[in-house]
mmCIF file of C-alpha atoms and ligand atoms in Angstrom:
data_model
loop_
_atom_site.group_PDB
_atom_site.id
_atom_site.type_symbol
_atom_site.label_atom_id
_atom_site.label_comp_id
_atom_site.label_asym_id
_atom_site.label_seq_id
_atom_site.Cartn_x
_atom_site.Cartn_y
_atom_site.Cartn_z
ATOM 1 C CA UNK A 106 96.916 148.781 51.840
ATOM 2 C CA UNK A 107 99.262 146.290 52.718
ATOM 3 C CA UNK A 108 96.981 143.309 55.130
ATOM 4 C CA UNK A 109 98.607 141.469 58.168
ATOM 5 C CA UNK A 110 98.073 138.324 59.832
ATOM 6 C CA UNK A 111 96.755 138.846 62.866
ATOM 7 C CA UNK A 112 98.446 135.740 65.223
ATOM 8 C CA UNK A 113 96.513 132.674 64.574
ATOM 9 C CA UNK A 114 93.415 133.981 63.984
ATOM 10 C CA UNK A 115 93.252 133.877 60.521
ATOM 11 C CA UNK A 116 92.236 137.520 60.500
ATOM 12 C CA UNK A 117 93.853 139.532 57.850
ATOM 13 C CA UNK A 118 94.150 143.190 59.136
ATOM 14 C CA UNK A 119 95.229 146.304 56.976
ATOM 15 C CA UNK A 120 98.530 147.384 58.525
ATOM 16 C CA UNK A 121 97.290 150.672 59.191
ATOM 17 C CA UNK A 122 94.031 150.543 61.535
ATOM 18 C CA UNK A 123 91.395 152.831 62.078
ATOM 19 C CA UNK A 124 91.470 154.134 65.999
ATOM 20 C CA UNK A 125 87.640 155.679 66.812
ATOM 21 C CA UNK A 126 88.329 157.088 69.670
ATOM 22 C CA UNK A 127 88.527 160.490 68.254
ATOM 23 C CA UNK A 128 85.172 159.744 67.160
ATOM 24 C CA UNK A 129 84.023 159.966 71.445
ATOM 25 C CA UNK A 130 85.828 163.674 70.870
ATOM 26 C CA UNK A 131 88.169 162.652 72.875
ATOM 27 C CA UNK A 132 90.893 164.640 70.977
ATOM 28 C CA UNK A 133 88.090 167.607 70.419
ATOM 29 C CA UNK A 134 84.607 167.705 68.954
ATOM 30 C CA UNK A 135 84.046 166.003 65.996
ATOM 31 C CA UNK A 136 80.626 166.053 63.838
ATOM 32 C CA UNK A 137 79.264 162.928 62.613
ATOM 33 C CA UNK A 138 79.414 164.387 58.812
ATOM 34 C CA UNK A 139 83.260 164.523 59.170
ATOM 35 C CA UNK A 140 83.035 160.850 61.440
ATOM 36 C CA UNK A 141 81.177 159.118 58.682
ATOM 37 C CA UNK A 142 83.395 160.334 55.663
ATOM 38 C CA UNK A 143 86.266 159.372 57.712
ATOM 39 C CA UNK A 144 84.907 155.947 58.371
ATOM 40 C CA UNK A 145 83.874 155.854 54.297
ATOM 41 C CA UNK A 146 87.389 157.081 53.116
ATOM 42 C CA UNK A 147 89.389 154.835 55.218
ATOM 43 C CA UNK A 148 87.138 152.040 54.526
ATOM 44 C CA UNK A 149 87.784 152.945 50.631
ATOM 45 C CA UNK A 150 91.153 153.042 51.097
ATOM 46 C CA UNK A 151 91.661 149.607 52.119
ATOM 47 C CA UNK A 152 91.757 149.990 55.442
ATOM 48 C CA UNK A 153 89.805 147.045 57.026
ATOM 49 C CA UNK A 154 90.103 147.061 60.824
ATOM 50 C CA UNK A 155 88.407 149.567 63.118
ATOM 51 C CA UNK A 156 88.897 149.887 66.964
ATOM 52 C CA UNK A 157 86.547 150.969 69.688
ATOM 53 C CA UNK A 158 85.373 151.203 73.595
ATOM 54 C CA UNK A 159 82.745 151.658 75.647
ATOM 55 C CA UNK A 160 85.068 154.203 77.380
ATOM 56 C CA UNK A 161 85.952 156.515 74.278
ATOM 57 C CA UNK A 162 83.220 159.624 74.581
ATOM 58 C CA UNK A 163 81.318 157.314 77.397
ATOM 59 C CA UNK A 164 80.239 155.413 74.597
ATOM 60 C CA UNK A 165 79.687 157.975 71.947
ATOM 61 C CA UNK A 166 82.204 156.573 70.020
ATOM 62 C CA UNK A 167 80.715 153.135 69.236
ATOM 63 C CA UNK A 168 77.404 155.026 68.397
ATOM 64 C CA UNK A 169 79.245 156.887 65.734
ATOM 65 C CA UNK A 170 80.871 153.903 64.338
ATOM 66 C CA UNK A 171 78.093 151.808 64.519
ATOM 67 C CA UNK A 172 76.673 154.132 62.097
ATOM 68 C CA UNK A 173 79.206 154.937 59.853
ATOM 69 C CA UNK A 174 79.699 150.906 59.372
ATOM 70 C CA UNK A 175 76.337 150.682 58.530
ATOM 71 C CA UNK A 176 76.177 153.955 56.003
ATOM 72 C CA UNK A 177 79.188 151.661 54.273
ATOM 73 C CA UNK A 178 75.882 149.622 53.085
ATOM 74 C CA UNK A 179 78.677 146.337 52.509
ATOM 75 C CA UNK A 180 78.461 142.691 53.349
ATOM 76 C CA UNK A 181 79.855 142.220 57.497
ATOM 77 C CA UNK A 182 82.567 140.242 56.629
ATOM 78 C CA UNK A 183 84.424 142.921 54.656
ATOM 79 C CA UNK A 184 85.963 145.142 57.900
ATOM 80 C CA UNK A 185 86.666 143.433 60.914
ATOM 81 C CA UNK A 186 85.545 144.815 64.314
ATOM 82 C CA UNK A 187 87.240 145.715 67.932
ATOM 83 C CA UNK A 188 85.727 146.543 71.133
ATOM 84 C CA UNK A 189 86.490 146.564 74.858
ATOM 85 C CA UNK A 190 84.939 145.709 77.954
ATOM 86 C CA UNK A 191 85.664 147.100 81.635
ATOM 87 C CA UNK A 192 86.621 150.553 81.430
ATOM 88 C CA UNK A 193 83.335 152.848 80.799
ATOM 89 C CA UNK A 194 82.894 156.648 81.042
ATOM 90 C CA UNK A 195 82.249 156.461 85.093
ATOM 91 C CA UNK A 196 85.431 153.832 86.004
ATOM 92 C CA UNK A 197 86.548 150.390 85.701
ATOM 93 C CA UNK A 198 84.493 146.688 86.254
ATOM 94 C CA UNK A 199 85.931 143.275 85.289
ATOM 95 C CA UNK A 200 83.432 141.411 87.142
ATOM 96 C CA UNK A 201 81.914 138.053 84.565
ATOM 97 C CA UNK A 202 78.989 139.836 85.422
ATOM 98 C CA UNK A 203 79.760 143.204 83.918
ATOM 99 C CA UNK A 204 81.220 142.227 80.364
ATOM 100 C CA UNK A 205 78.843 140.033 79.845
ATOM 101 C CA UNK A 206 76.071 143.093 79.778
ATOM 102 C CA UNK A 207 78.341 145.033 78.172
ATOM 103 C CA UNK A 208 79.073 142.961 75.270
ATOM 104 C CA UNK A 209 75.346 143.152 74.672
ATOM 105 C CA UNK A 210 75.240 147.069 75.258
ATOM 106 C CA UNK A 211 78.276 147.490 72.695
ATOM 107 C CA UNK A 212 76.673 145.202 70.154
ATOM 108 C CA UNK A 213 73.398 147.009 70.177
ATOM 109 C CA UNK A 214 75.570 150.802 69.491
ATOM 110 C CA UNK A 215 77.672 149.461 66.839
ATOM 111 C CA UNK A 216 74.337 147.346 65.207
ATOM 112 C CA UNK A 217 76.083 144.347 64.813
ATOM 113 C CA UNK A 218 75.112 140.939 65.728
ATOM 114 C CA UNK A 219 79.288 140.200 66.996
ATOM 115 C CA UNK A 220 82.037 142.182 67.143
ATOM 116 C CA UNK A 221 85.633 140.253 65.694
ATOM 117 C CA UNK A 222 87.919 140.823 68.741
ATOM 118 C CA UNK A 223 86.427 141.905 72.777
ATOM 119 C CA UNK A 224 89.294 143.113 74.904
ATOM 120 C CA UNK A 225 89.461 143.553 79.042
ATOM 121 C CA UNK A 226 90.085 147.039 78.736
ATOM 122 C CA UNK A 227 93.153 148.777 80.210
ATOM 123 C CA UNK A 228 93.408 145.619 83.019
ATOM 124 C CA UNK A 229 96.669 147.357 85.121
ATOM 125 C CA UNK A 230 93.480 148.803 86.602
ATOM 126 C CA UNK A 231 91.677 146.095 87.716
ATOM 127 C CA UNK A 232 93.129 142.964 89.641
ATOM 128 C CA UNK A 233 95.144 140.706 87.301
ATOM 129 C CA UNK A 234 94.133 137.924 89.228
ATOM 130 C CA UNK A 235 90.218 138.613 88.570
ATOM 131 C CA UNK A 236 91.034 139.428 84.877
ATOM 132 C CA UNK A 237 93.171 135.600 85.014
ATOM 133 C CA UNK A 238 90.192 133.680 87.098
ATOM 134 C CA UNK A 239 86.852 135.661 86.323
ATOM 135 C CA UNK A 240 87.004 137.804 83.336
ATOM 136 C CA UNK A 241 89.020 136.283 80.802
ATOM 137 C CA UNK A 242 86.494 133.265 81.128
ATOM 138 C CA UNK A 243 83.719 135.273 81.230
ATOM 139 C CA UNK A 244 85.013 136.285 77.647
ATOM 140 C CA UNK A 245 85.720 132.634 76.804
ATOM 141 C CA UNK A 246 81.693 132.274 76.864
ATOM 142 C CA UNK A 247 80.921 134.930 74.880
ATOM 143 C CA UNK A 248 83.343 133.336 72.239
ATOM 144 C CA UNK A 249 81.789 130.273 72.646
ATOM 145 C CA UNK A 250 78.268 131.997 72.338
ATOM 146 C CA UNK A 251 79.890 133.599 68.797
ATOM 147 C CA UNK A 252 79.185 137.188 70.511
ATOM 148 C CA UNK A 253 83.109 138.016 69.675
ATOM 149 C CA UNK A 254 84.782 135.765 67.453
ATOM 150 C CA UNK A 255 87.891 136.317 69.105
ATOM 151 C CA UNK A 256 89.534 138.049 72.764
ATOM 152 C CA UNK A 257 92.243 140.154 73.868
ATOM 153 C CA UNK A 258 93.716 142.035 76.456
ATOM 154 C CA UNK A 259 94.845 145.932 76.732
ATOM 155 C CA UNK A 260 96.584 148.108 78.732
ATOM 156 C CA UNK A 261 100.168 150.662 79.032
ATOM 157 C CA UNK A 262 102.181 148.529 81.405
ATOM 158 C CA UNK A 263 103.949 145.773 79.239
ATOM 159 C CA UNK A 264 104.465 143.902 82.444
ATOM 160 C CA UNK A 265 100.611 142.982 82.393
ATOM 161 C CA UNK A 266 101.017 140.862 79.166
ATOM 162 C CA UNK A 267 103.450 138.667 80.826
ATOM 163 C CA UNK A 268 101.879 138.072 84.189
ATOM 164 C CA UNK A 269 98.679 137.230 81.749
ATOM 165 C CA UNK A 270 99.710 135.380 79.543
ATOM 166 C CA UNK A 271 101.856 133.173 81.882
ATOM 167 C CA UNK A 272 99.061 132.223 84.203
ATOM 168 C CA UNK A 273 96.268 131.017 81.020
ATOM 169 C CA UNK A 274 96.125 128.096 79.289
ATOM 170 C CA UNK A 275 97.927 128.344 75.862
ATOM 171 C CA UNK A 276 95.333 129.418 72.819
ATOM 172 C CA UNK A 277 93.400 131.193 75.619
ATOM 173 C CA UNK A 278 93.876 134.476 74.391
ATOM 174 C CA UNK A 279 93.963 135.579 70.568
ATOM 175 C CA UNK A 280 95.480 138.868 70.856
ATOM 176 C CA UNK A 281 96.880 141.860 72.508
ATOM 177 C CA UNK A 282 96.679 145.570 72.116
ATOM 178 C CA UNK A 283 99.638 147.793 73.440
ATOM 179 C CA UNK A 284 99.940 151.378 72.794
ATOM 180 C CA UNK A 285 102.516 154.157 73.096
ATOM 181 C CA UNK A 286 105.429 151.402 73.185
ATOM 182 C CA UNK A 287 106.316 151.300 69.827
ATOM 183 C CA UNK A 288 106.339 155.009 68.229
ATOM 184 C CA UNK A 289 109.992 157.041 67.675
ATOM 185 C CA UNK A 290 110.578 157.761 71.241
ATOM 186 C CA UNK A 291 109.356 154.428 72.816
ATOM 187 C CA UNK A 292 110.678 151.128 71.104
ATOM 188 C CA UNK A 293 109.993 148.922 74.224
ATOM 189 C CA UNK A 294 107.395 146.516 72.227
ATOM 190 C CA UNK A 295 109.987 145.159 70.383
ATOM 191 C CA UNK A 296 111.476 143.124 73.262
ATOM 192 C CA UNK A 297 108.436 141.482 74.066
ATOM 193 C CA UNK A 298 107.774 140.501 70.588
ATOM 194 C CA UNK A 299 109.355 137.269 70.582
ATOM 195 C CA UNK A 300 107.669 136.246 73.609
ATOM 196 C CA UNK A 301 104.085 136.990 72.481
ATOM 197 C CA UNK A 302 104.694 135.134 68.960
ATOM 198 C CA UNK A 303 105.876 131.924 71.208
ATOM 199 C CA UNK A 304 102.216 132.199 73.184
ATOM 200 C CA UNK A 305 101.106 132.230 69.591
ATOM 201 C CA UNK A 306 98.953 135.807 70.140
ATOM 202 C CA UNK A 307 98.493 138.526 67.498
ATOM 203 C CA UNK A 308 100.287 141.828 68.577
ATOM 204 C CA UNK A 309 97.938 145.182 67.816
ATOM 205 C CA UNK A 310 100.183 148.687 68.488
ATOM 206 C CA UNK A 311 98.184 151.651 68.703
ATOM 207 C CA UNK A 312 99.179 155.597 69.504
ATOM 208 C CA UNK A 313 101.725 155.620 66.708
ATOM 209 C CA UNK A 314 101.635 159.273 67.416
ATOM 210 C CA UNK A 315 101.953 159.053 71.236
ATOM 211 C CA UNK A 316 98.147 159.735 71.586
ATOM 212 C CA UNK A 317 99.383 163.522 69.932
ATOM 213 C CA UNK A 318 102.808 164.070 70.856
ATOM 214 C CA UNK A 319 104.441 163.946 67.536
ATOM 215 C CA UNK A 320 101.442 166.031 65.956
ATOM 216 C CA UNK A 321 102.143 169.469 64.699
ATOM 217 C CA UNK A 322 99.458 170.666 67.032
ATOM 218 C CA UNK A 323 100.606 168.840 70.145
ATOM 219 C CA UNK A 324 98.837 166.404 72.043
ATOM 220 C CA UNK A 325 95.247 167.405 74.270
ATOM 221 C CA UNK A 326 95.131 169.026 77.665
ATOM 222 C CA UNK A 327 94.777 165.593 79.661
ATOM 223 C CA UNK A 328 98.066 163.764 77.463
ATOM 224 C CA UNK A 329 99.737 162.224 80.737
ATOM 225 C CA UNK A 330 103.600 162.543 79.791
ATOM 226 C CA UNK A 331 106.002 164.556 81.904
ATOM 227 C CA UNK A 332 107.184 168.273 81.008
ATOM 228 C CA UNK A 333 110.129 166.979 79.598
ATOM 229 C CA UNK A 334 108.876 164.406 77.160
ATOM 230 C CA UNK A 335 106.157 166.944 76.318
ATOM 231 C CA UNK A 336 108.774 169.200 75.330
ATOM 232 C CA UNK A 337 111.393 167.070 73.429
ATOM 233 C CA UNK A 338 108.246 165.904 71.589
ATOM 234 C CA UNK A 339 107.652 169.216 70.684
ATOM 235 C CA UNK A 340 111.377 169.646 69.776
ATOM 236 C CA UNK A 341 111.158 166.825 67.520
ATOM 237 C CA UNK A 342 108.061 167.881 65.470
ATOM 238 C CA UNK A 343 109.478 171.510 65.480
ATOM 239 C CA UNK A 344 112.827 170.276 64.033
ATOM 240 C CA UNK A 345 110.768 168.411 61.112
ATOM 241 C CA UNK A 346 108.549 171.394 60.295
ATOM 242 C CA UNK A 347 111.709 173.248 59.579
ATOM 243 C CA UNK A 348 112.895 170.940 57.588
ATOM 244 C CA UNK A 349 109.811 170.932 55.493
ATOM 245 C CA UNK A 350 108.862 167.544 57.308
ATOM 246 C CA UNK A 351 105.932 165.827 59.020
ATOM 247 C CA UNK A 352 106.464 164.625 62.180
ATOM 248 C CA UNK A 353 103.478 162.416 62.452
ATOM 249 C CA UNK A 354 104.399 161.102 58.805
ATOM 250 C CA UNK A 355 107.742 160.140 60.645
ATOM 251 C CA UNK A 356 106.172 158.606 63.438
ATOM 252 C CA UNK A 357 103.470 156.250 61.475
ATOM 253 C CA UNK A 358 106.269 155.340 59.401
ATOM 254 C CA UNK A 359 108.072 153.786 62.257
ATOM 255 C CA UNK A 360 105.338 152.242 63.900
ATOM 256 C CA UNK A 361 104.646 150.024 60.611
ATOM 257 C CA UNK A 362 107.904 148.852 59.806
ATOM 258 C CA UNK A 363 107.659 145.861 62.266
ATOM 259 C CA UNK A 364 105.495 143.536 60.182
ATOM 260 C CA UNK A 365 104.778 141.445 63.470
ATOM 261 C CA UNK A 366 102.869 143.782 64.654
ATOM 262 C CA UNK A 367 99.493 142.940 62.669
ATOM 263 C CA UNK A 368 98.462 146.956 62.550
ATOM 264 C CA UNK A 369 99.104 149.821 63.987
ATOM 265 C CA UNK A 370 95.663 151.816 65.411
ATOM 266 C CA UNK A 371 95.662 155.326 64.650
ATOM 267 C CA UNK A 372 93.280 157.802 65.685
ATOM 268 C CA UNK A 373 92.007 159.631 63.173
ATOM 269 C CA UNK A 374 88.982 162.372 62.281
ATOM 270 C CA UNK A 375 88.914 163.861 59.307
ATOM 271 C CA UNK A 376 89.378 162.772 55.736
ATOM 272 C CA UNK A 377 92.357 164.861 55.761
ATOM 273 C CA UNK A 378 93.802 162.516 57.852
ATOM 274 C CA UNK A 379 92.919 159.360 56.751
ATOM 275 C CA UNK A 380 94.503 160.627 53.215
ATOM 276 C CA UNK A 381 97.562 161.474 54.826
ATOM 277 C CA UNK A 382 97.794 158.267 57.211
ATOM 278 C CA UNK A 383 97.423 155.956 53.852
ATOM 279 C CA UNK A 384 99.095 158.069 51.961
ATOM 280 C CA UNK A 385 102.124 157.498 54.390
ATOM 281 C CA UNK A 386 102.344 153.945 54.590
ATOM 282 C CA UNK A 387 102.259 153.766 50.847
ATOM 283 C CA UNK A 388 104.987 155.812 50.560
ATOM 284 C CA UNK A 389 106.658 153.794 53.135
ATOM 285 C CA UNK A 390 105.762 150.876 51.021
ATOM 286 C CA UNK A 391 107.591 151.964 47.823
ATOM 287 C CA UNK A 392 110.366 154.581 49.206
ATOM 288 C CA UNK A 393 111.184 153.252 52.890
ATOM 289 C CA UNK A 394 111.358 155.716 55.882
ATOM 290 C CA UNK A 395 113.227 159.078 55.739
ATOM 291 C CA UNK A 396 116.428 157.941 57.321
ATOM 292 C CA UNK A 397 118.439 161.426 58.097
ATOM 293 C CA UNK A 398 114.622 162.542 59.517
ATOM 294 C CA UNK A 399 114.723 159.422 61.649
ATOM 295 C CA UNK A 400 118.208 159.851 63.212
ATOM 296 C CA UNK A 401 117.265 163.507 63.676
ATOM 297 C CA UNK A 402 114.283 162.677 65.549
ATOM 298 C CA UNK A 403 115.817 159.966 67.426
ATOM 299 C CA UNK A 404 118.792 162.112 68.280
ATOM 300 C CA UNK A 405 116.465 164.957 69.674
ATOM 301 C CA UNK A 406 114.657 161.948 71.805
ATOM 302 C CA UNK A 407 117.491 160.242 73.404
ATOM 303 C CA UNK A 408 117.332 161.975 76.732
ATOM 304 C CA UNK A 409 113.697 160.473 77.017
ATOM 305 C CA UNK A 410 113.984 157.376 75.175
ATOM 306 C CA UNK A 411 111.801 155.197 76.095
ATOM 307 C CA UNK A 412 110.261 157.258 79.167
ATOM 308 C CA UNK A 413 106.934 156.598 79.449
ATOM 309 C CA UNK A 414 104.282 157.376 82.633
ATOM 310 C CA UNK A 415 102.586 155.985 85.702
ATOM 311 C CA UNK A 416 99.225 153.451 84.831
ATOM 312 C CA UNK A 417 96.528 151.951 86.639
ATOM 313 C CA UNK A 418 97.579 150.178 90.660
ATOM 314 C CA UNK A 419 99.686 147.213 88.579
ATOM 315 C CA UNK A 420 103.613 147.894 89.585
ATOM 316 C CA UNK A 421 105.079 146.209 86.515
HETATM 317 P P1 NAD B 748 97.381 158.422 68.144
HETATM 318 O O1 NAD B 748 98.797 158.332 68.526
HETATM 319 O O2 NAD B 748 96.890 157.634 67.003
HETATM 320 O O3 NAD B 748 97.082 159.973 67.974
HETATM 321 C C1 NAD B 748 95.838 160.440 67.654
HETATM 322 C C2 NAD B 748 95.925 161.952 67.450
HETATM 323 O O4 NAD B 748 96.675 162.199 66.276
HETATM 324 C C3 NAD B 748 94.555 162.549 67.223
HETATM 325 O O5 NAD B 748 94.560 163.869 67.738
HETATM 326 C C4 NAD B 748 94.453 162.578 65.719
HETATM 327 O O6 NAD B 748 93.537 163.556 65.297
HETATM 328 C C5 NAD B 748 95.876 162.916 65.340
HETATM 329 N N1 NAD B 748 96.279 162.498 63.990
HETATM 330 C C6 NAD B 748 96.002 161.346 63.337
HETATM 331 N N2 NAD B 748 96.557 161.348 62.100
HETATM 332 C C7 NAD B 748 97.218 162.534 61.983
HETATM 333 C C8 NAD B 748 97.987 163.125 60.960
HETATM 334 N N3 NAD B 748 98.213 162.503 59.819
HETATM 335 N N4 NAD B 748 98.501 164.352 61.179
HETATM 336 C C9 NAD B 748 98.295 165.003 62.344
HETATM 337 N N5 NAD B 748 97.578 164.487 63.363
HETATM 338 C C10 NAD B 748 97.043 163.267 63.180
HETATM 339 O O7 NAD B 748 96.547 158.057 69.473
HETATM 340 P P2 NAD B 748 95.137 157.410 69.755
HETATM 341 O O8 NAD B 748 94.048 157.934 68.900
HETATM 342 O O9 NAD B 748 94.948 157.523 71.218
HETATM 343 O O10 NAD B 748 95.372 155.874 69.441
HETATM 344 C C11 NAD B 748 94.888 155.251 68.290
HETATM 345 C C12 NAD B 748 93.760 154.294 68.591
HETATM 346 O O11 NAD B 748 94.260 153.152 69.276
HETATM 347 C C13 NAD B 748 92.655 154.845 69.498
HETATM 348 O O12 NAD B 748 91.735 155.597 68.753
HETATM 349 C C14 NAD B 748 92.084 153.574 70.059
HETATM 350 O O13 NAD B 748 91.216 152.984 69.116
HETATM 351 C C15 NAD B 748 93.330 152.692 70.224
HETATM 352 N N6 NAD B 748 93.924 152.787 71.584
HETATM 353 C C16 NAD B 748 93.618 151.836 72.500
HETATM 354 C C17 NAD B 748 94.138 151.904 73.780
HETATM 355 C C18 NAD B 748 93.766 150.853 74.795
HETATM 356 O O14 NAD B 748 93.089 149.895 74.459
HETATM 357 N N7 NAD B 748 94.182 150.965 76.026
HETATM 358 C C19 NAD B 748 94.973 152.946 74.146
HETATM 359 C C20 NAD B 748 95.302 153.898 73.197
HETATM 360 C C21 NAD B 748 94.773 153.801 71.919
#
């Protein structure tokens, strides 16, 4: 598995990353037999970098990781470690206050003594101006304490990175985690590439598959796209199964091929998946990306390109 640098943290992350939110059944249950040889696969496969909340399964998911890490029986340094901060099971805080518990809560679920990277989760729905003046320092401590080793910011709007990122001192922040914004139908990361390489922050994608839209079996009940990016997602994945294609193969595919980006999270939970996931960017690796499957795709997208949906009270 190809490794990344992630900005200038000297962290080297596999370019595919493990996303555990599945494992807080998020996406349907999941047992921890299936959630450990997930964990033990991927972790086999080279995959080094594994991403988690508070939020995912009201904190169910860290529990599950926490263990599977453990069952791995290796030394700490060998996979590297994400959680969040500020968006539990029963709503959002960003008060200094707050994370600073929760850092300690997460820590003692995942049975770790620090976690590599602790991000403000989903901030477009909290104040930016408390996560600027209150919680980003608040995370600064817990740096300096060694309780993360790094910090980060996530969230849908792209719009929050800037107003962020413009208003800390440079080096501040290590790293930022966007999602759905660079997958087949939604390319908008891109632009804001250059930008977050000049503020010298590592760039994590996640929801290569549009958190289930280009999966054969579509994406969960709660998935909050419009009817008509529902459907042309549907389209799209219907148009590859004909043509003896994957559509999620399609979609991880594309989400890798901008090496920038340090990894793209995927949420998996089963080994079935994890095989197919690395089996996928390997393939990409020594074939490239099914062109004629890509312009296809793309083609079948165009009347929603880029379309995404309404997050958090930010306007951006
Ligand atoms: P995703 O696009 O990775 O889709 C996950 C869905 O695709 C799940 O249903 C999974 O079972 C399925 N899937 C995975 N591999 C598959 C395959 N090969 N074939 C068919 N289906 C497959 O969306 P996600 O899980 O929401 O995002 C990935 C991770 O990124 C999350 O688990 C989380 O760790 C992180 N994330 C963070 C934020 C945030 O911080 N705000 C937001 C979204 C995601």
């Amino acid at each position: 598995m190809e490794l990344r640098e992630l900005g200038r943290t000297g962290l080297k992350l596999s370019s595919v990353g493990f996303g555990a939110s599945p494992l807080g059944n998020v996406y349907g249950s999941v047992s921890e037999q299936d959630a450990y040889a997930s964990v033990r696969l991927a972790f086999q496969s080279g995959i080094n970098f594994f991403d988690t909340s508070p939020y995912y399964g009201s904190t169910l998911s860290e529990e599950v990781l926490g263990k599977a890490l453990k069952a791995l029986n290796v030394p700490r340094s060998e996979y590297i470690v994400a959680t969040k901060c500020g968006r539990y099971g029963d709503g959002f805080d960003f008060s200094a206050e707050r994370v600073t518990k929760s850092i300690e809560e997460s820590l003692e679920r995942l049975q770790l003594d620090y976690v590599d990277i602790l991000q403000c989760h989903d901030i477009e729905f909290g104040s930016l101006d408390q996560i600027v003046n209150e919680t980003i320092p608040a995370l600064q401590k817990l740096k300096e304490s060694g309780k993360t080793r790094f910090i980060g910011i996530t969230g849908l709007p792209l719009g929050i990175f800037t107003y962020v990122l413009d208003r800390v001192p440079p080096g501040t922040l290590d790293v930022i985690l966007s999602y759905c914004h660079h997958s087949v139908n939604d390319s908008t990361l891109e632009d804001l590439v250059p930008y977050l390489k000049s503020k010298g922050v590592g760039i994590i994608s996640a929801s290569p598959m549009a958190m289930g839209l280009f999966t054969e079996a579509g994406p969960p009940e709660w998935h909050p796209a419009s009817p008509e990016l529902k459907s042309a997602c549907k389209a799209a994945a219907t148009y590859c199964k004909e043509k003896g294609k994957n559509i999620s193969k399609l979609a991880l595919q594309y989400s890798l091929l901008n090496k920038e980006i340090s990894s793209v999270l995927v949420g998996m939970r089963s080994i079935e998946q994890v095989e197919e996931n690395v089996a996928t960017a390997r393939e990409l690796a020594a074939s490239g990306i099914d062109e004629e499957a890509l312009s296809e795709v793309g083609a079948i997208l165009k009347p929603v390109k880029n379309q995404s949906w309404p997050s958090g009270i930010q306007q951006s």
